[in-house]
Short mmCIF file of C-alpha atoms in Angstrom, two decimals:
data_model
loop_
_atom_site.label_atom_id
_atom_site.label_comp_id
_atom_site.label_asym_id
_atom_site.label_seq_id
_atom_site.Cartn_x
_atom_site.Cartn_y
_atom_site.Cartn_z
CA MET W 158 29.74 -11.09 -12.65
CA ALA W 159 28.22 -11.68 -15.08
CA SER W 160 26.82 -8.57 -17.35
CA THR W 161 23.19 -7.84 -18.04
CA PRO W 162 21.77 -8.81 -21.33
CA ARG W 163 20.87 -5.39 -22.93
CA LYS W 164 18.13 -4.61 -23.68
CA THR W 165 16.08 -4.22 -27.10
CA SER W 166 15.22 -1.29 -27.12
CA VAL W 167 11.86 -0.83 -29.73
CA GLY W 168 10.79 2.35 -30.53
CA VAL W 169 7.18 1.69 -30.90
CA VAL W 170 5.24 4.78 -33.80
CA PHE W 171 1.89 6.07 -33.07
CA GLY W 172 -0.88 8.76 -34.29
CA GLY W 173 0.05 9.75 -37.71
CA ARG W 174 -1.43 12.23 -39.81
CA SER W 175 -5.07 9.80 -41.07
CA THR W 176 -8.93 10.09 -39.55
CA GLU W 177 -8.11 7.02 -37.56
CA HIS W 178 -5.43 8.46 -35.62
CA GLU W 179 -6.90 7.91 -32.63
CA VAL W 180 -6.91 4.00 -33.40
CA SER W 181 -2.97 4.38 -33.67
CA ARG W 182 -2.51 5.51 -30.20
CA ASN W 183 -4.99 3.10 -28.24
CA SER W 184 -3.40 0.56 -30.54
CA GLY W 185 0.32 1.29 -29.20
CA ARG W 186 -1.13 1.41 -25.67
CA ALA W 187 -2.15 -1.49 -26.25
CA ILE W 188 1.09 -2.68 -27.21
CA MET W 189 3.46 -1.23 -25.37
CA ALA W 190 1.77 -2.14 -22.47
CA GLU W 191 1.94 -6.40 -22.98
CA LEU W 192 5.54 -5.84 -24.23
CA ASP W 193 7.64 -7.46 -21.66
CA ALA W 194 9.83 -4.96 -19.66
CA GLY W 195 12.87 -7.07 -19.23
CA LYS W 196 13.89 -7.75 -22.84
CA TYR W 197 12.41 -4.53 -24.10
CA GLU W 198 13.16 -0.65 -24.26
CA VAL W 199 10.42 1.35 -24.94
CA HIS W 200 10.32 4.57 -26.26
CA PRO W 201 6.81 5.92 -27.44
CA ILE W 202 7.62 8.27 -30.60
CA LEU W 203 4.20 9.54 -30.99
CA ILE W 204 3.35 11.53 -34.86
CA THR W 205 1.19 14.43 -34.37
CA LYS W 206 -2.09 14.58 -36.37
CA SER W 207 0.61 17.75 -38.88
CA GLY W 208 3.08 14.75 -38.88
CA GLY W 209 5.96 16.60 -36.10
CA TRP W 210 7.78 13.19 -34.69
CA VAL W 211 7.43 13.57 -30.94
CA ALA W 212 9.11 11.41 -28.24
CA LEU W 213 6.72 10.54 -24.91
CA PRO W 214 7.58 10.33 -21.39
CA ASP W 215 4.63 7.23 -21.65
CA PRO W 216 1.83 6.08 -24.24
CA ASP W 217 -1.17 8.79 -22.31
CA ALA W 218 1.62 11.81 -22.29
CA PRO W 219 -0.61 14.78 -24.38
CA PRO W 220 2.30 16.01 -27.29
CA GLU W 221 3.22 18.82 -26.01
CA ASP W 222 5.11 16.61 -22.77
CA GLY W 223 7.37 15.28 -25.37
CA ARG W 224 10.47 16.21 -26.99
CA GLU W 225 10.57 16.47 -30.83
CA VAL W 226 12.75 14.30 -32.87
CA LEU W 227 13.94 14.69 -36.07
CA PHE W 228 14.43 11.26 -38.32
CA SER W 229 17.72 11.19 -40.75
CA GLY W 230 16.27 9.24 -43.81
CA THR W 231 19.72 7.78 -44.76
CA PRO W 232 21.14 4.57 -43.42
CA ASN W 233 22.16 5.47 -39.68
CA GLU W 234 22.72 3.47 -37.04
CA VAL W 235 20.79 6.26 -35.18
CA PRO W 236 17.55 7.40 -37.19
CA LEU W 237 16.24 9.45 -34.16
CA ARG W 238 17.52 12.18 -32.14
CA TYR W 239 16.77 14.99 -30.77
CA ALA W 240 15.66 18.07 -32.57
CA GLY W 241 16.56 20.81 -29.81
CA GLY W 242 20.45 18.91 -29.43
CA GLY W 243 21.20 16.60 -26.63
CA GLU W 244 22.08 13.54 -26.95
CA PRO W 245 20.75 10.66 -29.54
CA PHE W 246 18.73 7.39 -28.61
CA HIS W 247 19.55 4.93 -30.18
CA ILE W 248 16.37 2.15 -32.24
CA ASP W 249 17.04 -0.83 -32.35
CA VAL W 250 13.83 -1.81 -33.76
CA PHE W 251 10.68 0.44 -35.22
CA PHE W 252 7.27 -1.36 -34.18
CA PRO W 253 5.11 0.98 -36.19
CA ILE W 254 1.61 0.60 -35.54
CA ILE W 255 -0.10 3.83 -37.67
CA HIS W 256 -3.11 3.03 -39.43
CA GLY W 257 -4.33 4.12 -42.40
CA THR W 258 -2.67 7.01 -44.56
CA PHE W 259 1.27 7.30 -44.26
CA GLY W 260 1.28 4.97 -42.23
CA GLU W 261 0.09 1.41 -43.56
CA ASP W 262 0.44 2.41 -47.04
CA GLY W 263 3.98 1.81 -47.80
CA THR W 264 5.18 5.83 -46.45
CA LEU W 265 6.19 4.91 -43.19
CA GLN W 266 7.98 1.27 -44.59
CA GLY W 267 9.98 3.10 -47.27
CA LEU W 268 11.73 6.06 -45.19
CA PHE W 269 13.01 3.15 -43.03
CA GLU W 270 13.98 1.43 -45.90
CA LEU W 271 15.82 4.09 -46.86
CA ALA W 272 17.76 4.09 -42.99
CA GLU W 273 17.23 0.60 -43.55
CA VAL W 274 16.73 0.03 -39.37
CA PRO W 275 14.45 -2.93 -39.11
CA PHE W 276 10.46 -2.35 -38.50
CA VAL W 277 7.33 -4.50 -37.88
CA GLY W 278 5.36 -6.04 -40.53
CA SER W 279 5.02 -5.47 -44.29
CA GLY W 280 8.12 -3.55 -46.90
CA CYS W 281 6.96 -0.38 -48.41
CA ALA W 282 5.78 -2.43 -51.61
CA SER W 283 3.53 -5.16 -50.17
CA SER W 284 2.10 -2.01 -47.36
CA ALA W 285 1.46 -0.18 -50.93
CA VAL W 286 -0.53 -2.16 -52.94
CA THR W 287 -2.18 -3.96 -50.48
CA MET W 288 -3.37 -0.68 -48.78
CA ASP W 289 -5.01 -0.01 -52.45
CA LYS W 290 -7.79 -2.40 -51.89
CA THR W 291 -7.86 -1.68 -56.77
CA VAL W 292 -4.73 -3.06 -56.72
CA ALA W 293 -4.66 -5.62 -53.80
CA LYS W 294 -7.54 -7.19 -56.16
CA ALA W 295 -6.29 -7.51 -58.60
CA VAL W 296 -2.98 -9.54 -56.84
CA LEU W 297 -4.56 -11.54 -55.59
CA ARG W 298 -7.20 -12.12 -58.89
CA ALA W 299 -4.05 -13.17 -60.82
CA ALA W 300 -3.34 -15.71 -57.85
CA GLY W 301 -6.62 -17.33 -57.97
CA LEU W 302 -8.46 -16.08 -54.62
CA PRO W 303 -11.88 -15.31 -54.67
CA VAL W 304 -12.47 -11.55 -55.01
CA LEU W 305 -15.93 -9.47 -55.18
CA PRO W 306 -17.05 -8.00 -57.96
CA ALA W 307 -15.90 -4.45 -58.36
CA LEU W 308 -16.14 -1.13 -60.39
CA THR W 309 -12.67 1.31 -60.23
CA LEU W 310 -14.00 5.34 -60.24
CA PHE W 311 -11.45 8.08 -61.13
CA PRO W 312 -12.60 12.20 -60.89
CA GLU W 313 -12.40 12.42 -63.76
CA THR W 314 -14.68 9.52 -65.41
CA TRP W 315 -17.10 10.09 -62.27
CA GLY W 316 -17.71 13.90 -63.52
CA ALA W 317 -17.55 12.61 -66.96
CA ASP W 318 -20.66 10.27 -67.28
CA ARG W 319 -22.05 9.82 -63.89
CA ASP W 320 -25.52 8.76 -66.22
CA ALA W 321 -22.66 5.97 -67.03
CA VAL W 322 -21.40 4.85 -64.00
CA LEU W 323 -24.69 4.35 -62.89
CA GLU W 324 -25.74 2.47 -65.93
CA GLU W 325 -22.80 -0.26 -65.35
CA ALA W 326 -22.50 -0.13 -61.60
CA ALA W 327 -26.48 -1.48 -61.97
CA SER W 328 -25.44 -3.83 -64.84
CA LYS W 329 -22.25 -5.43 -63.07
CA ILE W 330 -22.60 -4.90 -59.66
CA GLY W 331 -26.33 -4.30 -58.80
CA TYR W 332 -27.82 -3.01 -55.13
CA PRO W 333 -27.24 -3.28 -52.92
CA LEU W 334 -23.42 -2.37 -53.39
CA PHE W 335 -20.97 -0.70 -51.22
CA VAL W 336 -18.60 2.56 -52.18
CA LYS W 337 -15.20 2.56 -50.97
CA PRO W 338 -12.53 4.63 -50.74
CA SER W 339 -9.60 2.19 -52.28
CA SER W 340 -6.94 3.06 -50.38
CA SER W 341 -8.19 4.03 -46.22
CA GLY W 342 -9.16 1.84 -43.49
CA SER W 343 -11.12 1.59 -40.50
CA SER W 344 -14.45 1.96 -42.59
CA VAL W 345 -13.54 5.55 -42.83
CA GLY W 346 -15.59 7.22 -45.86
CA VAL W 347 -17.63 3.45 -46.57
CA HIS W 348 -20.83 3.18 -47.31
CA LEU W 349 -23.64 0.48 -48.09
CA VAL W 350 -25.86 1.85 -50.99
CA GLU W 351 -29.25 0.46 -51.54
CA SER W 352 -29.93 2.36 -54.41
CA PRO W 353 -29.19 4.44 -57.29
CA ASP W 354 -30.69 7.95 -55.60
CA ASP W 355 -27.69 7.78 -53.01
CA LEU W 356 -25.17 6.63 -54.99
CA TYR W 357 -24.02 10.47 -56.43
CA ASP W 358 -23.23 11.39 -52.16
CA ALA W 359 -21.39 8.42 -51.11
CA VAL W 360 -19.19 8.43 -53.91
CA ALA W 361 -19.08 12.70 -53.65
CA ASP W 362 -17.70 11.21 -50.06
CA ALA W 363 -15.84 8.24 -50.69
CA PHE W 364 -12.91 10.65 -53.53
CA ARG W 365 -13.26 13.28 -50.20
CA PHE W 366 -10.24 10.79 -48.48
CA ASP W 367 -8.77 9.44 -51.51
CA ALA W 368 -8.29 9.76 -55.43
CA LYS W 369 -10.02 6.05 -56.22
CA VAL W 370 -12.81 5.00 -55.02
CA LEU W 371 -14.26 1.26 -55.45
CA ILE W 372 -17.44 0.68 -56.07
CA GLU W 373 -18.35 -3.12 -54.95
CA GLU W 374 -20.62 -5.94 -54.62
CA HIS W 375 -22.49 -6.53 -51.36
CA ALA W 376 -21.52 -9.54 -50.53
CA GLN W 377 -24.35 -10.56 -47.73
CA GLY W 378 -23.06 -13.05 -46.19
CA ARG W 379 -21.37 -13.86 -42.84
CA GLU W 380 -18.32 -11.91 -41.88
CA LEU W 381 -14.56 -14.62 -40.93
CA GLU W 382 -11.44 -13.02 -39.93
CA CYS W 383 -8.38 -14.89 -39.78
CA SER W 384 -4.58 -13.80 -38.59
CA VAL W 385 -1.90 -14.22 -39.74
CA LEU W 386 1.22 -14.14 -38.17
CA GLU W 387 5.29 -15.08 -39.39
CA GLY W 388 7.37 -17.06 -37.61
CA PRO W 389 9.05 -18.27 -35.55
CA SER W 390 10.98 -20.37 -38.13
CA PRO W 391 12.10 -18.72 -41.74
CA GLY W 392 9.14 -19.14 -44.07
CA GLU W 393 5.66 -20.32 -41.70
CA PHE W 394 3.03 -18.74 -40.73
CA LEU W 395 0.32 -19.24 -38.36
CA ALA W 396 -2.88 -18.36 -40.20
CA SER W 397 -5.63 -19.23 -36.77
CA PRO W 398 -8.97 -20.20 -35.45
CA LEU W 399 -11.85 -18.01 -37.51
CA MET W 400 -12.93 -15.14 -36.15
CA GLU W 401 -17.12 -14.11 -36.83
CA ILE W 402 -18.63 -10.49 -36.37
CA ARG W 403 -21.56 -10.05 -35.53
CA THR W 404 -22.83 -6.53 -35.71
CA HIS W 405 -25.79 -4.73 -34.81
CA SER W 406 -25.94 -2.07 -37.03
CA GLY W 407 -26.45 -4.08 -40.11
CA TRP W 408 -22.60 -4.04 -40.96
CA TYR W 409 -19.18 -3.36 -39.74
CA ASP W 410 -19.11 0.46 -39.78
CA TYR W 411 -16.21 2.72 -37.52
CA GLU W 412 -18.55 2.76 -34.26
CA ALA W 413 -18.83 -1.15 -34.67
CA LYS W 414 -15.36 -1.77 -35.09
CA TYR W 415 -14.45 0.98 -32.22
CA GLU W 416 -17.57 0.84 -29.80
CA GLU W 417 -17.28 -0.92 -27.19
CA GLY W 418 -21.49 -3.92 -27.11
CA ARG W 419 -21.74 -1.90 -31.44
CA ALA W 420 -20.28 -5.62 -32.39
CA GLU W 421 -20.31 -8.99 -31.14
CA LEU W 422 -16.69 -10.88 -32.34
CA ILE W 423 -16.93 -14.65 -31.97
CA VAL W 424 -13.83 -16.28 -31.68
CA PRO W 425 -13.27 -19.42 -32.87
CA ALA W 426 -16.03 -18.81 -35.16
CA PRO W 427 -19.22 -21.22 -34.96
CA VAL W 428 -18.36 -22.73 -38.32
CA GLU W 429 -17.95 -26.06 -40.16
CA GLU W 430 -13.95 -26.92 -39.80
CA SER W 431 -13.68 -27.77 -43.95
CA LEU W 432 -15.03 -23.81 -44.24
CA ALA W 433 -12.15 -23.16 -41.04
CA ASP W 434 -9.42 -24.94 -43.13
CA HIS W 435 -10.01 -23.50 -46.51
CA ALA W 436 -10.42 -19.52 -45.06
CA ARG W 437 -7.11 -20.02 -43.55
CA LEU W 438 -5.76 -21.91 -46.87
CA TYR W 439 -6.65 -18.46 -48.61
CA ALA W 440 -5.13 -16.65 -45.93
CA ARG W 441 -1.60 -18.01 -46.68
CA GLY W 442 -2.49 -17.66 -50.05
CA ALA W 443 -3.18 -13.86 -49.73
CA PHE W 444 -0.33 -13.09 -47.31
CA ARG W 445 2.48 -14.62 -50.15
CA ALA W 446 0.50 -13.71 -53.22
CA LEU W 447 0.94 -9.96 -51.42
CA GLY W 448 4.49 -10.37 -50.51
CA CYS W 449 3.23 -9.20 -46.89
CA SER W 450 6.26 -9.96 -43.83
CA GLY W 451 5.28 -10.68 -40.58
CA LEU W 452 1.88 -9.99 -39.78
CA ALA W 453 -1.66 -9.40 -41.42
CA ARG W 454 -5.42 -10.12 -41.19
CA VAL W 455 -7.69 -11.14 -44.13
CA ASP W 456 -11.06 -10.31 -44.49
CA PHE W 457 -13.63 -12.66 -45.89
CA PHE W 458 -17.65 -13.11 -46.58
CA TYR W 459 -19.17 -16.36 -46.59
CA ARG W 460 -22.76 -17.27 -48.56
CA GLU W 461 -24.39 -20.30 -46.74
CA LYS W 462 -26.76 -20.57 -49.51
CA THR W 463 -24.13 -20.94 -52.18
CA GLY W 464 -20.62 -22.31 -50.17
CA GLU W 465 -19.46 -19.34 -52.23
CA THR W 466 -16.46 -17.42 -49.71
CA TYR W 467 -14.32 -14.26 -51.04
CA ILE W 468 -11.78 -12.47 -50.27
CA ASN W 469 -12.75 -8.87 -48.56
CA GLU W 470 -10.12 -7.24 -48.17
CA VAL W 471 -6.40 -8.53 -46.21
CA ASN W 472 -5.00 -5.64 -43.49
CA THR W 473 -1.10 -5.46 -42.95
CA LEU W 474 -1.74 -3.41 -39.58
CA PRO W 475 -4.76 -4.62 -38.16
CA GLY W 476 -5.70 -2.45 -34.71
CA PHE W 477 -4.32 -3.98 -31.65
CA THR W 478 -6.48 -2.29 -28.92
CA GLN W 479 -8.64 -5.19 -26.45
CA LEU W 480 -11.21 -4.84 -28.76
CA SER W 481 -9.62 -5.91 -31.81
CA GLY W 482 -9.69 -8.75 -33.82
CA TYR W 483 -6.09 -9.90 -34.66
CA PRO W 484 -4.24 -10.13 -31.13
CA ARG W 485 -8.26 -12.04 -29.88
CA MET W 486 -7.43 -14.75 -33.03
CA ILE W 487 -3.58 -14.63 -32.36
CA GLN W 488 -4.59 -15.62 -28.89
CA ALA W 489 -7.23 -18.19 -29.62
CA ALA W 490 -4.28 -20.05 -31.63
CA GLY W 491 -2.68 -20.76 -28.81
CA VAL W 492 0.21 -17.67 -28.75
CA SER W 493 0.26 -15.26 -25.58
CA TYR W 494 0.20 -11.35 -26.59
CA PRO W 495 3.48 -10.98 -25.45
CA GLU W 496 4.32 -14.39 -27.29
CA MET W 497 3.23 -12.52 -30.42
CA LEU W 498 4.66 -9.47 -30.06
CA ASP W 499 8.43 -11.45 -29.07
CA ARG W 500 7.90 -13.47 -32.60
CA LEU W 501 7.25 -9.90 -35.05
CA ILE W 502 9.92 -8.38 -33.17
CA SER W 503 12.05 -11.13 -33.89
CA CYS W 504 10.99 -11.45 -37.34
CA ALA W 505 11.47 -8.00 -38.59
CA MET W 506 15.63 -8.28 -37.15
CA ALA W 507 15.81 -11.72 -39.12
CA ARG W 508 14.17 -9.55 -42.21
CA HIS W 509 16.86 -6.91 -41.81
CA GLU W 510 19.47 -8.81 -41.56
CA LYS W 511 18.71 -11.20 -45.21
CA LEU W 512 18.00 -7.71 -47.00
CA ARG W 513 21.69 -5.99 -45.06
CA SER W 514 22.93 -9.08 -46.64
CA ARG W 515 21.52 -7.53 -50.63
CA GLU W 516 24.06 -6.15 -52.97
CA TYR W 517 22.69 -3.19 -54.26
CA ASP W 518 25.74 -2.66 -56.29
CA ARG W 519 27.57 -4.96 -58.49
CA ASN W 520 30.83 -3.15 -58.64
CA ALA W 521 31.58 -2.21 -54.87
#
């Protein structure tokens, strides 16, 4: 009698220390509900708001129902073990779906790379660069891709001469404008500023979430998005049909993203096919320029009057909830949610094998 193939053990890491903890938990639940039980043995691993790692009996369980686990952080076939002792459990591949700081900013990815374990998504360097909007804009601009004009503020420059910043914002950017933490997600700490009188409070609030703040031109255009999925063949990238976001609150803020009925997500976006092709070309270009792996969502602004398209930002770990645009766009491209997860896991395993083949010690 033929033996039953061993299931792939997947550690879905969700939660995290950022302001997007609950969003991440919802994304993790959605992923675990769609992973094929015939192929995968799923381990829900919650990172608590205080930074602890807890293996949960099921995705909906509270942290107190789980068992604390420790991550080795060194090359190890069994990177996780229970803090209280007992048999360690093996994870074949990690699926991190932690949004924001300490999740998609390269810190968690660096830990996985240090331990030499497979994981879904972009690596440490790409995640860090993409998370920092200031750095990402510089990389995209150097690659010849269109981005909106912006200024970067540091606490010392803001504190030294705020009037000079006001003058520069008015002359180089103009009102209305957006103020954003340079490294944050889900529109946390983001403000639409209509006049100089409101700039002080907006910048002060943005500095609560990051040590670097972006003042960016308000595109005042249609908001479009494109999902990029790697595979199934090496070097192949699927760029999805576009999605248009139409909000009822003026712009796509936190509430519009995560409260049902606050925004309309239209897939495919009602745009000319030439524009869609152009945006998909930009999306692939951004994915390559930033060194992304596995997946990314590329956000655009489109000004109908001038025909200009700008890349707003690139997200390497977009939301996977029922309201999220990334899986909707991938499904519109003809790839089901379970197949999308299969591709991401296969891509992670293939990338890991490729990295393992590299030589790091020339004397070895």
